[in-house]
Short mmCIF file of C-alpha atoms in Angstrom, two decimals:
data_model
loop_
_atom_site.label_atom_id
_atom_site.label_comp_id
_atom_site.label_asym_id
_atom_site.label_seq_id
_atom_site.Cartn_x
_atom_site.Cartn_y
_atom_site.Cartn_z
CA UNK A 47 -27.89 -3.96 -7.78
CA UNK A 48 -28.80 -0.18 -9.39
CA UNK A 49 -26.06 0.49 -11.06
CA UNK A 50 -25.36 4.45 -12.39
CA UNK A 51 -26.24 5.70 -15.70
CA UNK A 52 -23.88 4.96 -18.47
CA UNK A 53 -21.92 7.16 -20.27
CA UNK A 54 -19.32 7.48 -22.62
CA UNK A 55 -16.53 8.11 -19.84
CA UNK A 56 -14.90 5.37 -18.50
CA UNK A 57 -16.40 4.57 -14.41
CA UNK A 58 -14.60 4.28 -11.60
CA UNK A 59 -16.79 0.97 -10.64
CA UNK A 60 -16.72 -0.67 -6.83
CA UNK A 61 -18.57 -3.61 -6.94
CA UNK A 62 -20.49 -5.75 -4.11
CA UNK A 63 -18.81 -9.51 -3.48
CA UNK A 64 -19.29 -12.41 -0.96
CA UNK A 65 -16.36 -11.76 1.33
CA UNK A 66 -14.77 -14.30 2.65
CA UNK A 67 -14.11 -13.89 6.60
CA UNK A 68 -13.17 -15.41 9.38
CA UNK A 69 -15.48 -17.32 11.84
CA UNK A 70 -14.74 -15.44 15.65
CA UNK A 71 -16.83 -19.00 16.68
CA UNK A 72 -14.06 -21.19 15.05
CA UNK A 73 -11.09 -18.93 15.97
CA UNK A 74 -11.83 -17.15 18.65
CA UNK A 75 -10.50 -13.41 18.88
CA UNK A 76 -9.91 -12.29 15.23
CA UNK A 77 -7.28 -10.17 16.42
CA UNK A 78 -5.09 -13.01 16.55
CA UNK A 79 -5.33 -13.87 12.82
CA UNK A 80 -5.01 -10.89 11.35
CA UNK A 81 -1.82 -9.12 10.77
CA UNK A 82 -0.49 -5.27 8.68
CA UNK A 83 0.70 -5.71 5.03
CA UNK A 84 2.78 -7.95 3.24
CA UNK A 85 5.63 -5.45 3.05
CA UNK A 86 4.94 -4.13 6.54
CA UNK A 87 6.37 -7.21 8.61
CA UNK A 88 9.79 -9.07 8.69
CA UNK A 89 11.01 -11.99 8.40
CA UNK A 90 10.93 -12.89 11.99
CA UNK A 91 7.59 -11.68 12.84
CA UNK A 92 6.14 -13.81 9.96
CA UNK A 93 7.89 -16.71 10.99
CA UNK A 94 6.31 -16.76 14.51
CA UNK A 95 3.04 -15.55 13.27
CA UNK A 96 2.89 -18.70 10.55
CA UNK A 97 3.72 -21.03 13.96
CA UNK A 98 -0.52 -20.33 14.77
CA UNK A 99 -2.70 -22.65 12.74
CA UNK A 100 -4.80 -20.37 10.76
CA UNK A 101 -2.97 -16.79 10.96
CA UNK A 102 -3.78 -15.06 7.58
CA UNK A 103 0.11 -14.96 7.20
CA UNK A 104 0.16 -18.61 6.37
CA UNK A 105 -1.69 -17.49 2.75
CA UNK A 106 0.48 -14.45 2.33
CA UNK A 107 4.01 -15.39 3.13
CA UNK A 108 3.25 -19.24 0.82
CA UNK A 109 6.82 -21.40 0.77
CA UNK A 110 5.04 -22.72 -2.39
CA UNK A 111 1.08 -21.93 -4.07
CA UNK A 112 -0.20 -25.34 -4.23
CA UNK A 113 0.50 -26.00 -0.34
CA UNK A 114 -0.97 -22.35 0.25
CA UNK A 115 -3.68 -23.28 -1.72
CA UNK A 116 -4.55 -26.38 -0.13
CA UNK A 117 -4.51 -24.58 3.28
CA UNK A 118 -7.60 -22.08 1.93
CA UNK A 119 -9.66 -25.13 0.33
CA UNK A 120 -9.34 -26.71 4.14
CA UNK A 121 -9.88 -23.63 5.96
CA UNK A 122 -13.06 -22.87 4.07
CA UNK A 123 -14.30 -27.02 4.30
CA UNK A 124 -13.64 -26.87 8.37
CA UNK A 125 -15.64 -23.24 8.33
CA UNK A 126 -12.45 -21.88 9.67
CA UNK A 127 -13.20 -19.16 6.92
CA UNK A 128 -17.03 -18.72 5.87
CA UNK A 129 -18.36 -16.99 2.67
CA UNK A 130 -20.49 -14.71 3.61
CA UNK A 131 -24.14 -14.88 1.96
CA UNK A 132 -24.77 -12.10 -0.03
CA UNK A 133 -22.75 -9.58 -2.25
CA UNK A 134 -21.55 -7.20 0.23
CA UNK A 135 -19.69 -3.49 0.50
CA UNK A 136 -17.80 -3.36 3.53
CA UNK A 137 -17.34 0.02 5.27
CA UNK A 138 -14.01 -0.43 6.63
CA UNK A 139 -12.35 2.24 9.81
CA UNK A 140 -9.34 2.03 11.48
CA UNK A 141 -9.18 4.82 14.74
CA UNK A 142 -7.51 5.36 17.83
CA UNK A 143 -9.89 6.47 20.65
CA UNK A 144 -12.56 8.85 19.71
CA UNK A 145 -10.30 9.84 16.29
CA UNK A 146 -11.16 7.93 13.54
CA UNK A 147 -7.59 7.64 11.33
CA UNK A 148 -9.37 6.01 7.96
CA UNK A 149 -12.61 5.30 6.64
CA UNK A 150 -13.54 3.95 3.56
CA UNK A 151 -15.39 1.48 1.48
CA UNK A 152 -13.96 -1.76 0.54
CA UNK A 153 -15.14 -3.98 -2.53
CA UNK A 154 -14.19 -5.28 -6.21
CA UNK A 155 -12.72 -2.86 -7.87
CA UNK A 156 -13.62 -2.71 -12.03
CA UNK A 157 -9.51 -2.95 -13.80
CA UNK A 158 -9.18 -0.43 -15.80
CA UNK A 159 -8.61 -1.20 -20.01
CA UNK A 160 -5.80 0.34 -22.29
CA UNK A 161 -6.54 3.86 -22.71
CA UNK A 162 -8.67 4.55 -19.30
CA UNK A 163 -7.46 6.34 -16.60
CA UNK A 164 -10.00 5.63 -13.72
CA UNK A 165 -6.98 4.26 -11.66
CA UNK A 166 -3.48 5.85 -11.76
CA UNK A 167 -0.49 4.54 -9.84
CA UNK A 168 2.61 6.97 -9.06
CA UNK A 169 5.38 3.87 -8.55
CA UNK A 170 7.05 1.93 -10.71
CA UNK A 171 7.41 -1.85 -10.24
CA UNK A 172 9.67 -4.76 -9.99
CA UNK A 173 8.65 -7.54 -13.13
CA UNK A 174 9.99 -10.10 -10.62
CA UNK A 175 7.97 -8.90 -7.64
CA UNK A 176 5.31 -8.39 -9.74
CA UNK A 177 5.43 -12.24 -11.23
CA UNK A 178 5.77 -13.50 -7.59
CA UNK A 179 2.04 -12.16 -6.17
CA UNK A 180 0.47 -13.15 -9.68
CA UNK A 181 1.95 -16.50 -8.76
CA UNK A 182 0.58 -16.57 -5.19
CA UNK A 183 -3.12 -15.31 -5.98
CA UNK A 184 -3.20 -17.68 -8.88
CA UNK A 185 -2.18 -20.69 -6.88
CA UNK A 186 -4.79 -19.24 -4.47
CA UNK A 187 -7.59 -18.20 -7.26
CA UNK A 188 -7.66 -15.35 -4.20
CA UNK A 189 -6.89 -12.16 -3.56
CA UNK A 190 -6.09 -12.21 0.42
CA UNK A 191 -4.93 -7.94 0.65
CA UNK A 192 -7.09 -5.23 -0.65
CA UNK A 193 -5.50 -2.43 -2.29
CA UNK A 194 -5.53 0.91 -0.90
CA UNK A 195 -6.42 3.55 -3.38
CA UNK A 196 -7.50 7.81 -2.29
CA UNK A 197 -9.99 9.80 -4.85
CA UNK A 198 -11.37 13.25 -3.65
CA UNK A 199 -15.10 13.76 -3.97
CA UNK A 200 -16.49 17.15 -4.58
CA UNK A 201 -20.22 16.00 -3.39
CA UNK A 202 -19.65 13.37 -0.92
CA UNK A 203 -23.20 12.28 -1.50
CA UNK A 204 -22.35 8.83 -0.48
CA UNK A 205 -20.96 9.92 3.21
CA UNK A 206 -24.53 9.64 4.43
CA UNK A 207 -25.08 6.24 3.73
CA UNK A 208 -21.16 5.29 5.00
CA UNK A 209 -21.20 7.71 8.37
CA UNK A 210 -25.22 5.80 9.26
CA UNK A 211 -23.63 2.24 8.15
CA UNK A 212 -20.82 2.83 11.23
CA UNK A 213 -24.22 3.53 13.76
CA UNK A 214 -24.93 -0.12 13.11
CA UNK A 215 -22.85 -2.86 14.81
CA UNK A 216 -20.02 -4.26 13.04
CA UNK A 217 -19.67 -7.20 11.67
CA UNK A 218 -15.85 -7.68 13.04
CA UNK A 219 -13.54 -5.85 14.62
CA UNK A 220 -9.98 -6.19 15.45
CA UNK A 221 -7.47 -4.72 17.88
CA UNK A 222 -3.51 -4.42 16.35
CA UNK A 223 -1.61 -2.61 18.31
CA UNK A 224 -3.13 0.54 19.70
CA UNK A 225 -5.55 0.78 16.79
CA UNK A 226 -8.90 -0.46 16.49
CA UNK A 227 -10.09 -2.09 13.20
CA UNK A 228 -13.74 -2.35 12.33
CA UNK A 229 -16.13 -3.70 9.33
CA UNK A 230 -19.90 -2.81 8.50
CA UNK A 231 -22.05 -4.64 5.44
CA UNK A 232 -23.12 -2.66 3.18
CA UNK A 233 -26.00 -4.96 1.59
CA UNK A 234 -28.74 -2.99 0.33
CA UNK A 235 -28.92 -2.39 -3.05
CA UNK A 236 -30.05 1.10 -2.79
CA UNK A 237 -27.21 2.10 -0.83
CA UNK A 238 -24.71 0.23 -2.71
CA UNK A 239 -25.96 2.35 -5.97
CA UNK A 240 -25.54 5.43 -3.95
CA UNK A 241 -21.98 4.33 -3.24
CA UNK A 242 -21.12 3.51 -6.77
CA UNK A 243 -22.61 6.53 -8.09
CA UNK A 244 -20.16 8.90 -5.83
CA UNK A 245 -17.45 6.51 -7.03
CA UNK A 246 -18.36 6.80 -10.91
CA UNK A 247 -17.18 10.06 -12.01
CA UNK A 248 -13.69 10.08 -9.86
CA UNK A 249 -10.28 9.09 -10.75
CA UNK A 250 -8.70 6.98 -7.70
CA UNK A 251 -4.61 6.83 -6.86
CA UNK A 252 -2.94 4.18 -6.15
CA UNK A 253 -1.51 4.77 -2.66
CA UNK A 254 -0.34 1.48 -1.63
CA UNK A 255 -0.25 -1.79 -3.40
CA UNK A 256 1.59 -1.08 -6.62
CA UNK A 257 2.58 -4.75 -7.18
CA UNK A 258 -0.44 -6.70 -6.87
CA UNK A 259 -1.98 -3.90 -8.77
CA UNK A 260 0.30 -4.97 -11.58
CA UNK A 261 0.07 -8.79 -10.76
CA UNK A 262 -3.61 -8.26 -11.33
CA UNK A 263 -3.40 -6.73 -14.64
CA UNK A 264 -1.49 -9.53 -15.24
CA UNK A 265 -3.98 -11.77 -14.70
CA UNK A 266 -6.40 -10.50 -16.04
CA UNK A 267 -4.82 -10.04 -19.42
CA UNK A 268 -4.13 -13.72 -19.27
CA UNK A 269 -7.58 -14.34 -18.79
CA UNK A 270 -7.99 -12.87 -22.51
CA UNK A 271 -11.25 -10.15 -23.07
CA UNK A 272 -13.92 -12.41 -22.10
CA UNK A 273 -15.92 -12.58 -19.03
CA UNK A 274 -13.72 -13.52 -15.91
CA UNK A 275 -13.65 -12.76 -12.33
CA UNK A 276 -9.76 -11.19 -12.78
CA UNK A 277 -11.75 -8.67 -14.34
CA UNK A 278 -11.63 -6.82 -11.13
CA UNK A 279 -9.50 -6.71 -7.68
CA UNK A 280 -10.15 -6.14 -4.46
CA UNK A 281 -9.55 -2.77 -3.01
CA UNK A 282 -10.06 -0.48 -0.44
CA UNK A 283 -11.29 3.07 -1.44
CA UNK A 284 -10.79 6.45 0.57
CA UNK A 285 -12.12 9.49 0.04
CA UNK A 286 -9.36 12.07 0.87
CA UNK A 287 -11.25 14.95 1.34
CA UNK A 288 -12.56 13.70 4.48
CA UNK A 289 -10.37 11.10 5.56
CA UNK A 290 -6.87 12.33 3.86
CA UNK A 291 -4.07 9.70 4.09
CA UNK A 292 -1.16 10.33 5.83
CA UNK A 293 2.19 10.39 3.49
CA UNK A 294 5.46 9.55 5.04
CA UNK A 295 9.00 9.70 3.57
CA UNK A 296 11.21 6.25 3.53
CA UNK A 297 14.62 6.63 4.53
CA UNK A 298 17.86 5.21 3.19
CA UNK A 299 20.42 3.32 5.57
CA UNK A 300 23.11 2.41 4.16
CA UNK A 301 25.15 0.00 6.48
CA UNK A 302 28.46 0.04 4.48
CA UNK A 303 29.15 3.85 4.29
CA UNK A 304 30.64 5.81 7.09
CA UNK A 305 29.06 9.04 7.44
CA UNK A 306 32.21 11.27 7.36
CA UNK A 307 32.98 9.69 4.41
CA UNK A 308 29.22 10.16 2.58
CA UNK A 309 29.59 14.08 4.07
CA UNK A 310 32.64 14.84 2.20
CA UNK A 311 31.14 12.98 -1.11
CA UNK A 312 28.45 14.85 -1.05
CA UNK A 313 29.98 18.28 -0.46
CA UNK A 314 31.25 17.06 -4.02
CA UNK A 315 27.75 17.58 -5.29
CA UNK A 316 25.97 19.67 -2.96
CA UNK A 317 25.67 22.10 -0.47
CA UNK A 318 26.17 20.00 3.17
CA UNK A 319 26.23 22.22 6.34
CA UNK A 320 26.75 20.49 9.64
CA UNK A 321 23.87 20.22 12.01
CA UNK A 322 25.47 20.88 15.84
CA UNK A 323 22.30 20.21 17.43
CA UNK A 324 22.04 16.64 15.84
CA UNK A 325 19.80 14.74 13.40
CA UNK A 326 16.34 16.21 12.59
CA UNK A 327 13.16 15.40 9.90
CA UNK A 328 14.72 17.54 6.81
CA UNK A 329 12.28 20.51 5.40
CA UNK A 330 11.10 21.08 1.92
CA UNK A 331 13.89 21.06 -0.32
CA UNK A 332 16.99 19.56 2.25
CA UNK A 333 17.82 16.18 3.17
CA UNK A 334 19.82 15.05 6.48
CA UNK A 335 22.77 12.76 6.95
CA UNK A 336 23.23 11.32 9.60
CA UNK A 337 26.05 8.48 11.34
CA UNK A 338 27.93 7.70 14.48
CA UNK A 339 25.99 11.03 16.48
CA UNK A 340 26.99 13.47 13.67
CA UNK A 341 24.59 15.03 10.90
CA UNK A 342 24.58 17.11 8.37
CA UNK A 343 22.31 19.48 6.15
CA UNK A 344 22.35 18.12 2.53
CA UNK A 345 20.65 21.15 -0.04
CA UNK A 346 21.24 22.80 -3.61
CA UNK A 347 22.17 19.74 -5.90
CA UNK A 348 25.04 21.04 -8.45
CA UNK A 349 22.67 21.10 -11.28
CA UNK A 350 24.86 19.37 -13.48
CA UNK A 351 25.90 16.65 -11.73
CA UNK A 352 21.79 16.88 -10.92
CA UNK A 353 21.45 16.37 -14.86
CA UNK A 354 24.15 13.74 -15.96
CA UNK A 355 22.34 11.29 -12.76
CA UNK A 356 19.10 11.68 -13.81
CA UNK A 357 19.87 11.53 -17.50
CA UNK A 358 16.95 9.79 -19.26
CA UNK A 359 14.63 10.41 -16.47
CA UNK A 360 11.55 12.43 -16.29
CA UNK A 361 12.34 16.41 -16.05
CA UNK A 362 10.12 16.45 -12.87
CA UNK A 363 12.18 13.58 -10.80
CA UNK A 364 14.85 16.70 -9.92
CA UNK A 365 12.70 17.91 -7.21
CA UNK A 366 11.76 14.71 -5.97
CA UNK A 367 13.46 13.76 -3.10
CA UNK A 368 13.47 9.93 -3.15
CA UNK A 369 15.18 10.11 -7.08
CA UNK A 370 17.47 12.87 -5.89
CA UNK A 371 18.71 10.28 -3.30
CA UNK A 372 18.59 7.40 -5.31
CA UNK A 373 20.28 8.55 -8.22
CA UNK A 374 22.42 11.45 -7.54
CA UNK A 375 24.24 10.75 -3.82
CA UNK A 376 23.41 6.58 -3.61
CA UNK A 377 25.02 6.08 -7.11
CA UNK A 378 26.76 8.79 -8.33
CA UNK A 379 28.61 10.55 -5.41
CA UNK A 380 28.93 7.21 -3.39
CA UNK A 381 28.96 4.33 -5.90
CA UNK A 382 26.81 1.91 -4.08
CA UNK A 383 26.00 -1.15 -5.55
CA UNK A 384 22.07 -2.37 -6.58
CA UNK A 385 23.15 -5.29 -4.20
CA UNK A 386 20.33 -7.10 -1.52
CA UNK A 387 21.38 -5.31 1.88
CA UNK A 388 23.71 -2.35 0.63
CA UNK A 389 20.42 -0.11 1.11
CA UNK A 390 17.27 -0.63 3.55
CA UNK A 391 14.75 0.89 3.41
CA UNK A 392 13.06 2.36 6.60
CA UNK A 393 9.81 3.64 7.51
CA UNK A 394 10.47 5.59 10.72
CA UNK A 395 13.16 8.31 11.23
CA UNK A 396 13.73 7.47 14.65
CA UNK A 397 14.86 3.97 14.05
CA UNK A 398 16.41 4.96 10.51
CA UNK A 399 18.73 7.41 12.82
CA UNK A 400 19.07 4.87 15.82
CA UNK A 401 20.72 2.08 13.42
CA UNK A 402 23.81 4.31 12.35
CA UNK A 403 24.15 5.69 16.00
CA UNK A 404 27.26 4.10 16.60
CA UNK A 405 30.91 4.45 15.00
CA UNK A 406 31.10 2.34 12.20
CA UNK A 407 27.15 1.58 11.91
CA UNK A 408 27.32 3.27 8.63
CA UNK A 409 24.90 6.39 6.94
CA UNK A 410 21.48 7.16 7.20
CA UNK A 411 20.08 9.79 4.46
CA UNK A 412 16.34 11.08 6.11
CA UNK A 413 14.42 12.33 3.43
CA UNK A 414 11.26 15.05 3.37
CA UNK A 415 8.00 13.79 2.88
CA UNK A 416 6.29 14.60 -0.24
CA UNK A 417 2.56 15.60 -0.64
CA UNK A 418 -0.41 13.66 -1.49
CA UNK A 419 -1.10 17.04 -4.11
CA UNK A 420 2.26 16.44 -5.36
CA UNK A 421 1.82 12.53 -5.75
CA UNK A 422 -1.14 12.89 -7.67
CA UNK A 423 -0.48 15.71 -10.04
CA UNK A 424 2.80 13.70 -10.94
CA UNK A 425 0.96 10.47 -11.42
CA UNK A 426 -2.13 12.22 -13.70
CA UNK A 427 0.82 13.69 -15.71
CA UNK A 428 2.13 10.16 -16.34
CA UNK A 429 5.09 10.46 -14.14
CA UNK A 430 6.27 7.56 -12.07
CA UNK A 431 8.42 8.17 -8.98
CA UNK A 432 11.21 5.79 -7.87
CA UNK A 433 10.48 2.49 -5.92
CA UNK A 434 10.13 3.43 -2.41
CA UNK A 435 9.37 7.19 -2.85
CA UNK A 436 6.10 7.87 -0.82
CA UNK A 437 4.90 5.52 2.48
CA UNK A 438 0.74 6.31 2.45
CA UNK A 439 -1.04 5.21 5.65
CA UNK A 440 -2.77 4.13 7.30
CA UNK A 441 -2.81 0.86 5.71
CA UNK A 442 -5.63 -1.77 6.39
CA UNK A 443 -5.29 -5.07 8.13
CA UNK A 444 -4.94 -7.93 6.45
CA UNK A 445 -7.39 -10.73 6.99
CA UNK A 446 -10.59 -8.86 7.76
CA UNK A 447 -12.12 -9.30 4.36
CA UNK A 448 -10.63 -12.09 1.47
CA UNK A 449 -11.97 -11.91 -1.91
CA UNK A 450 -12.37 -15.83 -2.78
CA UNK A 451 -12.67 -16.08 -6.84
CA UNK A 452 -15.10 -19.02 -6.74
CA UNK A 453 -17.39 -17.33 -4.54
CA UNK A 454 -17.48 -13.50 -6.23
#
């Protein structure tokens, strides 16, 4: 394909790849094979979504690589999954009625060297997470879940050739929920070049996807300099200033704490008003508590108990809410323990509130959201927030499009 100009900058390169998708003919209703992100689904729900023959979950959630591996080499003998013919873009939307939530381009995504800074993340990472996906896509020589990754574009010369591409029919669409997914090839070279061309000069953030972002690097650097099809990754690529992502806060629970208890610790440390009306989303600045139908205001950290928690941290994490959390109240004022289960993590306020409704339950701590501005001038300064900071949506399905190493 045309490819842009080069120049002495490092590119921000999407490249075209033969996707491999699933056959409606073989399957029937892709719907049923498809399923939201890896981190996005419990244990439960994957269990009874592995229980159908060919659900996409059965490559995600492996019990071991080789057996995962040896269900994508069958899948793709018996046609159950097909390689499509020709390297591809895929124009990818998600919307609900006539509003269109997402829309953006998917393909394989150039890695960027030591030194380059066309892609950015703005979360740190687990090593053993991390090892665990490089395990499952190497075992797969796949990689089944695009990335999802924002840039803003100043000319949006390439929302021409994406907003005509979404005139045409689609190649698949999917129903989850009350959302409709669908997919459009991109295949001619001309508008491929346009596409890469807007792409080029832009710097893209890593909005979900930290982890296999990582467990790519990884592989690629074991794939030494040369040539290699780790070289790149597949991702999905939105352009935020005309499809901006939405950016939710996660919440702590924390099952073991009782909520009168976690007030009067964190009076200890902070301002913490009661809230007669109930739990609410906190503002800018505040975080709620919340247990057994009481809640409380939580605002003005002492700064120096704000300074001996985040000792050693970056001077920016103070007005970060998730760090705030993590460090000053979770393991300072109330001396919880790193330990699986003493903290989930949850999405939605509602629920995060409804699971410490009752005496005894334990805390909740509902946190502000933070903006995608504020994500992204921390990140191009270098700064990583805590795991579990942001929540950007809407994420893509999972299944629509695999990227199959022996077929790129």
């Amino acid at each position: 394909m045309p490819t842009p100009e080069p120049s002495d900058s490092p590119a921000l390169r999407l490249h075209p790849f033969r996707a491999v998708r699933y056959d409606p003919l073989r399957v029937g209703d892709i719907s049923g094979m498809v399923c939201p992100p890896y981190d996005d689904i419990g244990p439960d729900r994957v269990r009874t979504l592995r229980s159908r023959p060919h659900h996409i979950t059965r490559l995600l959630h492996a019990e071991n690589a080789r057996g995962t591996a040896a269900h994508l080499d069958r899948w793709l003998r018996r046609g159950v999954l097909v390689r499509d013919p020709r390297p591809t873009l895929y124009v990818y939307q998600q919307h609900t009625g006539q509003e269109v939530l997402q829309r953006g381009v998917i393909g394989a995504l150039d890695l960027p060297r030591d030194g380059e800074s066309t892609v950015i993340p703005h979360e740190g990472v687990q090593p053993h997470v991390v090892t665990a996906r490089a395990a499952l896509m190497k075992g797969l020589r796949a990689q089944p879940e695009p990335l999802l990754l924002t840039y803003n574009s100043a000319t949006r010369s390439a929302a021409g050739v994406i907003d005509s591409l979404t005139q045409l029919p689609p190649v698949a669409t999917v129903r989850i929920g009350g959302v409709t997914h669908m997919l459009w090839a991109c295949t001619s070279p001309e508008d491929q070049a346009l596409i890469a061309a807007d792409l080029a000069p832009h710097q893209a953030l890593i909005a979900d996807g930290h982890h296999r972002y990582a467990a790519c690097i990884q592989l690629r650097d074991q794939h030494g300099p040369g040539p290699n099809p780790w070289q790149s990754c597949l991702a999905l690529l939105v352009d935020a200033s005309t499809y901006p992502l939405r950016v939710a806060a996660i919440h702590r629970v924390i099952p073991g704490l009782g909520a009168d208890k976690a007030a009067a610790a964190a009076a200890d440390v902070a301002r913490v008003r009661p809230l007669p009306a109930g739990a609410r989303l906190p503002g800018p600045g505040e975080l709620v508590l919340t247990g057994a139908g009481r809640a409380w205001a939580v605002t003005d950290p002492d700064p120096q108990a704000l300074n001996e928690a985040l000792t050693g941290k970056p001077q920016q994490w103070r007005d970060v809410p998730a760090a705030v959390t993590d460090h000053l109240f979770l393991a300072q004022a109330w001396s919880v323990q790193n330990l699986p289960g003493a903290v989930r993590h949850v999405h939605d306020a509602g629920e995060a509130t409804a699971a410490v409704s009752r005496p005894g339950s334990g805390t909740t701590l509902l946190l502000p959201a933070m903006t995608e501005r504020a994500v992204r001038e921390l990140a191009g300064a270098g700064v990583l927030l805590p795991r579990k900071s942001t929540s950007f949506g809407p994420k893509p399905a999972v299944g629509l499009v695999l990227r199959v190493l022996d077929s790129s």
